[in-house]
mmCIF file of C-alpha atoms (C1' of nucleotides) in Angstrom:
data_model
loop_
_atom_site.group_PDB
_atom_site.id
_atom_site.type_symbol
_atom_site.label_atom_id
_atom_site.label_comp_id
_atom_site.label_asym_id
_atom_site.label_seq_id
_atom_site.Cartn_x
_atom_site.Cartn_y
_atom_site.Cartn_z
ATOM 1 C CA MET A 1277 0.622 9.902 -7.921
ATOM 2 C CA ARG A 1278 2.848 11.552 -5.363
ATOM 3 C CA ALA A 1279 0.910 14.809 -5.651
ATOM 4 C CA SER A 1280 -2.463 13.552 -4.382
ATOM 5 C CA GLY A 1281 -3.834 15.786 -1.662
ATOM 6 C CA LYS A 1282 -0.921 18.204 -1.953
ATOM 7 C CA ARG A 1283 -0.846 21.881 -2.819
ATOM 8 C CA VAL A 1284 1.319 23.261 -5.626
ATOM 9 C CA ARG A 1285 3.891 25.806 -4.538
ATOM 10 C CA ARG A 1286 5.593 26.461 -7.828
ATOM 11 C CA VAL A 1287 5.601 25.194 -11.388
ATOM 12 C CA THR A 1288 8.194 25.369 -14.107
ATOM 13 C CA CYS A 1289 7.373 24.305 -17.608
ATOM 14 C CA ASP A 1290 9.292 24.095 -20.895
ATOM 15 C CA ARG A 1291 7.915 25.998 -23.795
ATOM 16 C CA ASN A 1292 5.850 23.636 -26.003
ATOM 17 C CA ILE A 1293 5.369 20.816 -23.509
ATOM 18 C CA LEU A 1294 2.069 22.375 -22.471
ATOM 19 C CA ARG A 1295 0.142 21.667 -25.634
ATOM 20 C CA ASN A 1296 -2.783 23.999 -25.187
ATOM 21 C CA GLY A 1297 -1.356 27.197 -23.808
ATOM 22 C CA ALA A 1298 1.694 29.225 -22.879
ATOM 23 C CA PRO A 1299 3.959 28.000 -20.049
ATOM 24 C CA GLU A 1300 2.861 30.957 -17.923
ATOM 25 C CA SER A 1301 -0.716 29.718 -17.934
ATOM 26 C CA VAL A 1302 0.368 26.635 -15.952
ATOM 27 C CA SER A 1303 1.634 28.684 -13.039
ATOM 28 C CA ARG A 1304 -1.317 31.044 -13.316
ATOM 29 C CA SER A 1305 -3.736 28.115 -13.131
ATOM 30 C CA LEU A 1306 -2.000 25.765 -10.726
ATOM 31 C CA ILE A 1307 -0.049 27.643 -8.058
ATOM 32 C CA GLY A 1308 -2.055 27.064 -4.896
ATOM 33 C CA ALA A 1309 -4.102 24.271 -6.463
ATOM 34 C CA THR A 1310 -4.537 20.988 -4.576
ATOM 35 C CA PHE A 1311 -4.332 17.723 -6.509
ATOM 36 C CA GLU A 1312 -7.021 15.109 -6.134
ATOM 37 C CA LYS A 1313 -6.494 11.416 -6.780
ATOM 38 C CA PRO A 1314 -5.636 11.037 -10.483
ATOM 39 C CA LYS A 1315 -7.558 8.848 -12.890
ATOM 40 C CA ARG A 1316 -6.099 6.840 -15.759
ATOM 41 C CA TRP A 1317 -7.992 6.261 -18.976
ATOM 42 C CA GLY A 1318 -6.005 4.203 -21.423
ATOM 43 C CA LYS A 1319 -2.699 5.960 -21.896
ATOM 44 C CA TRP A 1320 -3.958 9.240 -20.427
ATOM 45 C CA LEU A 1321 -3.631 10.433 -16.851
ATOM 46 C CA ILE A 1322 -6.166 12.975 -15.669
ATOM 47 C CA CYS A 1323 -5.008 14.849 -12.591
ATOM 48 C CA ALA A 1324 -7.957 16.822 -11.274
ATOM 49 C CA THR A 1325 -7.353 19.694 -8.871
ATOM 50 C CA ASP A 1326 -9.618 22.230 -7.195
ATOM 51 C CA ARG A 1327 -8.707 24.374 -10.223
ATOM 52 C CA PRO A 1328 -8.316 23.159 -13.830
ATOM 53 C CA ALA A 1329 -7.123 19.589 -14.304
ATOM 54 C CA LEU A 1330 -3.660 18.714 -15.583
ATOM 55 C CA ILE A 1331 -3.717 15.956 -18.197
ATOM 56 C CA PHE A 1332 -0.683 13.886 -19.157
ATOM 57 C CA HIS A 1333 0.032 11.679 -22.139
ATOM 58 C CA PHE A 1334 3.437 10.023 -21.804
ATOM 59 C CA GLY A 1335 4.101 9.269 -25.468
ATOM 60 C CA MET A 1336 6.952 6.778 -25.783
ATOM 61 C CA THR A 1337 9.482 8.197 -23.336
ATOM 62 C CA GLY A 1338 7.516 10.228 -20.789
ATOM 63 C CA ARG A 1339 7.549 9.349 -17.086
ATOM 64 C CA PHE A 1340 7.245 10.853 -13.643
ATOM 65 C CA VAL A 1341 10.235 11.241 -11.367
ATOM 66 C CA TRP A 1342 9.793 12.085 -7.693
ATOM 67 C CA SER A 1343 12.654 14.142 -6.261
ATOM 68 C CA GLY A 1344 12.744 11.972 -3.147
ATOM 69 C CA ASP A 1345 13.630 8.934 -5.259
ATOM 70 C CA ASP A 1346 15.930 10.685 -7.717
ATOM 71 C CA PRO A 1347 17.076 14.104 -6.487
ATOM 72 C CA GLU A 1348 19.095 15.123 -9.534
ATOM 73 C CA PRO A 1349 17.192 17.246 -12.064
ATOM 74 C CA HIS A 1350 17.657 16.214 -15.672
ATOM 75 C CA PRO A 1351 17.719 18.156 -18.965
ATOM 76 C CA HIS A 1352 14.680 16.180 -20.104
ATOM 77 C CA ASP A 1353 12.564 17.361 -17.180
ATOM 78 C CA ARG A 1354 9.874 19.210 -19.096
ATOM 79 C CA MET A 1355 7.634 20.236 -16.203
ATOM 80 C CA THR A 1356 8.308 20.447 -12.472
ATOM 81 C CA LEU A 1357 5.598 20.719 -9.852
ATOM 82 C CA GLU A 1358 6.943 21.781 -6.473
ATOM 83 C CA PHE A 1359 5.223 20.714 -3.248
ATOM 84 C CA SER A 1360 6.202 21.234 0.392
ATOM 85 C CA ASP A 1361 7.824 17.779 0.558
ATOM 86 C CA GLY A 1362 9.433 17.492 -2.869
ATOM 87 C CA GLU A 1363 9.126 17.896 -6.599
ATOM 88 C CA LEU A 1364 7.265 15.859 -9.170
ATOM 89 C CA ARG A 1365 9.019 16.057 -12.533
ATOM 90 C CA TYR A 1366 7.584 15.132 -15.910
ATOM 91 C CA ARG A 1367 10.617 13.769 -17.753
ATOM 92 C CA ASP A 1368 10.340 13.065 -21.477
ATOM 93 C CA GLN A 1369 13.267 12.681 -23.824
ATOM 94 C CA ARG A 1370 11.441 12.634 -27.156
ATOM 95 C CA LYS A 1371 8.534 14.918 -26.291
ATOM 96 C CA PHE A 1372 5.967 12.806 -28.113
ATOM 97 C CA GLY A 1373 4.073 13.069 -24.870
ATOM 98 C CA GLY A 1374 2.635 16.275 -23.547
ATOM 99 C CA VAL A 1375 0.614 18.066 -20.926
ATOM 100 C CA TRP A 1376 -2.739 19.804 -21.204
ATOM 101 C CA LEU A 1377 -4.679 22.112 -18.897
ATOM 102 C CA ALA A 1378 -8.394 21.484 -18.908
ATOM 103 C CA GLY A 1379 -11.494 22.882 -17.319
ATOM 104 C CA ALA A 1380 -14.077 20.311 -16.248
ATOM 105 C CA HIS A 1381 -15.897 20.415 -19.607
ATOM 106 C CA GLU A 1382 -12.776 20.334 -21.769
ATOM 107 C CA VAL A 1383 -11.356 16.950 -20.749
ATOM 108 C CA GLY A 1384 -13.386 15.000 -23.298
ATOM 109 C CA ASP A 1385 -12.243 17.163 -26.201
ATOM 110 C CA ILE A 1386 -8.581 16.765 -25.253
ATOM 111 C CA LEU A 1387 -8.714 12.981 -24.931
ATOM 112 C CA GLY A 1388 -10.661 12.655 -28.170
ATOM 113 C CA PRO A 1389 -12.796 9.634 -29.051
ATOM 114 C CA LEU A 1390 -11.433 6.899 -26.777
ATOM 115 C CA GLY A 1391 -12.805 3.410 -26.376
ATOM 116 C CA PRO A 1392 -13.314 1.924 -22.919
ATOM 117 C CA ASP A 1393 -10.192 1.334 -20.862
ATOM 118 C CA ALA A 1394 -8.857 -2.112 -21.701
ATOM 119 C CA LEU A 1395 -8.567 -2.991 -18.002
ATOM 120 C CA GLU A 1396 -12.119 -1.894 -17.170
ATOM 121 C CA VAL A 1397 -13.992 -3.400 -20.084
ATOM 122 C CA THR A 1398 -16.045 -6.570 -19.625
ATOM 123 C CA GLU A 1399 -15.264 -9.646 -21.684
ATOM 124 C CA ASP A 1400 -18.548 -9.362 -23.605
ATOM 125 C CA GLU A 1401 -17.864 -5.750 -24.521
ATOM 126 C CA PHE A 1402 -14.266 -6.577 -25.482
ATOM 127 C CA ILE A 1403 -15.434 -9.326 -27.827
ATOM 128 C CA ALA A 1404 -18.243 -7.221 -29.275
ATOM 129 C CA ARG A 1405 -15.850 -4.411 -30.147
ATOM 130 C CA LEU A 1406 -13.241 -6.626 -31.771
ATOM 131 C CA GLU A 1407 -15.319 -9.118 -33.706
ATOM 132 C CA ARG A 1408 -16.709 -6.562 -36.128
ATOM 133 C CA ARG A 1409 -13.364 -4.974 -37.048
ATOM 134 C CA ARG A 1410 -12.242 -5.545 -40.604
ATOM 135 C CA GLY A 1411 -8.471 -5.346 -40.267
ATOM 136 C CA SER A 1412 -5.927 -7.432 -38.392
ATOM 137 C CA ILE A 1413 -6.369 -8.225 -34.722
ATOM 138 C CA LYS A 1414 -3.200 -6.266 -34.011
ATOM 139 C CA ALA A 1415 -4.551 -3.130 -35.706
ATOM 140 C CA ALA A 1416 -7.828 -3.448 -33.803
ATOM 141 C CA LEU A 1417 -6.125 -3.838 -30.424
ATOM 142 C CA MET A 1418 -3.792 -0.902 -31.126
ATOM 143 C CA ASN A 1419 -6.684 1.381 -32.085
ATOM 144 C CA GLN A 1420 -7.437 3.593 -29.068
ATOM 145 C CA LYS A 1421 -10.965 4.220 -30.340
ATOM 146 C CA VAL A 1422 -11.689 0.503 -30.024
ATOM 147 C CA LEU A 1423 -10.019 -0.038 -26.642
ATOM 148 C CA ALA A 1424 -7.872 2.444 -24.748
ATOM 149 C CA GLY A 1425 -4.578 1.473 -23.214
ATOM 150 C CA LEU A 1426 -2.882 -1.172 -25.349
ATOM 151 C CA GLY A 1427 0.298 -0.371 -27.295
ATOM 152 C CA ASN A 1428 2.822 -2.110 -29.508
ATOM 153 C CA LEU A 1429 4.515 -4.126 -26.761
ATOM 154 C CA THR A 1430 1.376 -5.045 -24.817
ATOM 155 C CA VAL A 1431 -0.399 -6.131 -28.004
ATOM 156 C CA ASP A 1432 2.470 -8.339 -29.185
ATOM 157 C CA GLU A 1433 2.777 -9.811 -25.707
ATOM 158 C CA SER A 1434 -0.965 -10.466 -25.342
ATOM 159 C CA LEU A 1435 -1.263 -12.089 -28.766
ATOM 160 C CA TRP A 1436 1.738 -14.280 -28.053
ATOM 161 C CA GLN A 1437 0.273 -15.347 -24.703
ATOM 162 C CA ALA A 1438 -3.066 -16.057 -26.383
ATOM 163 C CA ARG A 1439 -1.320 -17.860 -29.277
ATOM 164 C CA ILE A 1440 -2.960 -15.736 -31.993
ATOM 165 C CA PRO A 1441 -0.924 -14.498 -34.980
ATOM 166 C CA PRO A 1442 -0.967 -10.686 -35.171
ATOM 167 C CA ARG A 1443 -1.979 -10.486 -38.852
ATOM 168 C CA LYS A 1444 -5.044 -12.670 -38.444
ATOM 169 C CA LYS A 1445 -8.245 -10.800 -39.330
ATOM 170 C CA ALA A 1446 -10.146 -9.775 -36.194
ATOM 171 C CA SER A 1447 -13.439 -10.815 -37.778
ATOM 172 C CA SER A 1448 -12.150 -14.353 -38.381
ATOM 173 C CA LEU A 1449 -11.514 -15.073 -34.704
ATOM 174 C CA SER A 1450 -13.792 -17.353 -32.703
ATOM 175 C CA LYS A 1451 -15.341 -16.348 -29.389
ATOM 176 C CA ARG A 1452 -12.927 -18.725 -27.722
ATOM 177 C CA GLU A 1453 -9.918 -17.053 -29.345
ATOM 178 C CA LEU A 1454 -11.169 -13.565 -28.482
ATOM 179 C CA SER A 1455 -11.742 -14.713 -24.942
ATOM 180 C CA ALA A 1456 -8.140 -15.946 -24.756
ATOM 181 C CA ILE A 1457 -6.955 -12.546 -26.018
ATOM 182 C CA TYR A 1458 -9.105 -10.810 -23.416
ATOM 183 C CA ARG A 1459 -7.571 -12.833 -20.585
ATOM 184 C CA ALA A 1460 -4.048 -12.286 -21.923
ATOM 185 C CA CYS A 1461 -4.601 -8.516 -22.194
ATOM 186 C CA GLN A 1462 -5.870 -8.344 -18.613
ATOM 187 C CA LYS A 1463 -2.812 -10.163 -17.351
ATOM 188 C CA VAL A 1464 -0.323 -8.208 -19.453
ATOM 189 C CA LEU A 1465 -1.809 -4.831 -18.562
ATOM 190 C CA ARG A 1466 -2.106 -5.667 -14.877
ATOM 191 C CA ASP A 1467 1.512 -6.828 -14.650
ATOM 192 C CA SER A 1468 2.718 -3.892 -16.742
ATOM 193 C CA SER A 1469 0.961 -1.207 -14.721
ATOM 194 C CA LYS A 1470 2.283 -2.775 -11.541
ATOM 195 C CA GLU A 1471 5.845 -2.595 -12.910
ATOM 196 C CA GLY A 1472 5.451 0.775 -14.612
ATOM 197 C CA LEU A 1473 6.558 -0.795 -17.910
ATOM 198 C CA VAL A 1474 6.009 -3.977 -19.856
ATOM 199 C CA PRO A 1475 8.147 -6.467 -17.916
ATOM 200 C CA ALA A 1476 10.910 -8.083 -19.970
ATOM 201 C CA LYS A 1477 10.511 -11.417 -18.150
ATOM 202 C CA ARG A 1478 12.324 -14.421 -19.563
ATOM 203 C CA THR A 1479 8.987 -16.209 -19.816
ATOM 204 C CA TRP A 1480 7.473 -13.370 -21.867
ATOM 205 C CA LEU A 1481 7.828 -12.449 -25.527
ATOM 206 C CA THR A 1482 8.830 -8.960 -24.379
ATOM 207 C CA GLY A 1483 11.886 -10.446 -22.709
ATOM 208 C CA ALA A 1484 12.973 -11.977 -26.005
ATOM 209 C CA ARG A 1485 12.297 -9.165 -28.445
ATOM 210 C CA ASN A 1486 15.313 -7.058 -27.579
ATOM 211 C CA ARG A 1487 17.819 -9.866 -27.331
ATOM 212 C CA SER A 1488 20.111 -10.645 -30.237
ATOM 213 C CA ASP A 1489 19.032 -14.300 -30.147
ATOM 214 C CA ARG A 1490 15.293 -13.835 -30.552
ATOM 215 C CA ARG A 1491 13.707 -17.170 -29.719
ATOM 216 C CA CYS A 1492 10.242 -18.013 -28.517
ATOM 217 C CA PRO A 1493 10.332 -18.505 -24.733
ATOM 218 C CA ARG A 1494 7.793 -21.341 -25.134
ATOM 219 C CA CYS A 1495 9.038 -23.450 -28.032
ATOM 220 C CA HIS A 1496 12.474 -21.898 -28.701
ATOM 221 C CA SER A 1497 11.948 -21.524 -32.427
ATOM 222 C CA GLY A 1498 13.168 -18.282 -34.007
ATOM 223 C CA LEU A 1499 10.744 -15.357 -33.709
ATOM 224 C CA GLU A 1500 9.262 -13.694 -36.775
ATOM 225 C CA ARG A 1501 9.722 -9.988 -37.214
ATOM 226 C CA ALA A 1502 7.744 -7.748 -39.584
ATOM 227 C CA THR A 1503 5.881 -4.473 -39.751
ATOM 228 C CA VAL A 1504 2.229 -5.014 -38.901
ATOM 229 C CA SER A 1505 -0.142 -2.089 -38.621
ATOM 230 C CA GLY A 1506 2.804 0.263 -38.991
ATOM 231 C CA ARG A 1507 4.811 -1.086 -36.073
ATOM 232 C CA THR A 1508 7.663 -3.546 -35.602
ATOM 233 C CA THR A 1509 6.007 -6.786 -34.586
ATOM 234 C CA PHE A 1510 7.418 -9.996 -33.157
ATOM 235 C CA TRP A 1511 5.622 -13.299 -33.009
ATOM 236 C CA CYS A 1512 6.221 -17.039 -33.047
ATOM 237 C CA SER A 1513 4.914 -18.647 -36.220
ATOM 238 C CA ARG A 1514 4.990 -22.019 -34.513
ATOM 239 C CA CYS A 1515 2.892 -21.264 -31.411
ATOM 240 C CA GLN A 1516 0.798 -18.464 -32.816
ATOM 241 C "C1'" DG B 886 26.905 7.626 -40.612
ATOM 242 C "C1'" DC B 887 22.903 4.532 -40.201
ATOM 243 C "C1'" DT B 888 18.857 2.269 -38.012
ATOM 244 C "C1'" DC B 889 15.599 1.866 -34.614
ATOM 245 C "C1'" DA B 890 12.615 3.223 -30.617
ATOM 246 C "C1'" DT B 891 6.711 1.482 -25.111
ATOM 247 C "C1'" DG B 892 2.763 6.881 -29.654
ATOM 248 C "C1'" DT B 893 -0.364 9.794 -32.320
ATOM 249 C "C1'" DT B 894 -1.845 12.119 -36.317
ATOM 250 C "C1'" DC B 895 -2.287 13.394 -40.973
ATOM 251 C "C1'" DC B 896 -2.221 12.543 -45.864
ATOM 252 C "C1'" DC B 897 -2.743 9.503 -49.728
ATOM 253 C "C1'" DC B 898 -4.472 5.406 -51.682
ATOM 254 C "C1'" DT B 899 -7.344 1.129 -52.246
ATOM 255 C "C1'" DC C 918 -16.378 4.802 -44.169
ATOM 256 C "C1'" DA C 919 -12.506 1.356 -42.956
ATOM 257 C "C1'" DG C 920 -7.742 0.315 -43.162
ATOM 258 C "C1'" DG C 921 -2.942 0.016 -44.750
ATOM 259 C "C1'" DG C 922 1.454 2.512 -45.873
ATOM 260 C "C1'" DG C 923 4.435 6.140 -45.045
ATOM 261 C "C1'" DA C 924 5.877 10.442 -43.163
ATOM 262 C "C1'" DA C 925 6.276 13.657 -39.552
ATOM 263 C "C1'" DC C 926 7.239 14.950 -34.871
ATOM 264 C "C1'" DA C 927 12.117 15.217 -31.227
ATOM 265 C "C1'" DT C 928 15.961 13.140 -29.405
ATOM 266 C "C1'" DG C 929 18.833 9.980 -28.472
ATOM 267 C "C1'" DA C 930 21.017 4.933 -28.098
ATOM 268 C "C1'" DG C 931 23.527 1.291 -30.136
#
DNA sequence: GCTCATGTTCCCCT
DNA sequence: CAGGGGAACATGAG
């Protein structure tokens, strides 16, 4: 993050975007604080400082904007951290995301019971956690207590790459199939975190899901669409 | 006006 | 207890 090693000069914060305190407590806690290198765990970003840590969850529409890249403030900027060389803005249209302040011992309570980060977990651990789930493979992969970091798009993409139908029961999958899902998840998450979003490549399912002509990039048959585990799901009934 | 959206949580069933 | 369905949350975009 752009703030690493830098000292906070000023903070402004919308009411309600700080989820565990009043907006004033952010300035009280963080003015003069120096940010360390942040750590990601699943969909959470933990920004430690020499004072309390600032924790971000980006929800569906949250993101960081650095003033050097995009100088114009925006009405959806919910928190602004000012440094000597620019401003880091937390921009979030829908406000499903949020920000928390946490002392060293409070981080665990805020994140709640999270499984291992999906990009850190070993293949054996990945398989062990999934093979005893009762529900669909999609539900298991989406469950942050099982593995942290996968979401609706990354799960659909990974299952498509691994050629596994999303409604298949997790417990019915072979080691070989779970291994294919593991490798697909690693690739999808790595490419997505590099891009800052799930890339809508033409060779990926994600590239097809928002087009009007939704065809499988591999076999060109029409994609299926249904609600699985509460979320709009796309898959190819021919390759998966 | 209507539907849908990269997430989480809570309630109600089965 | 595990999981699915649906609603709620806030705010647009198409």
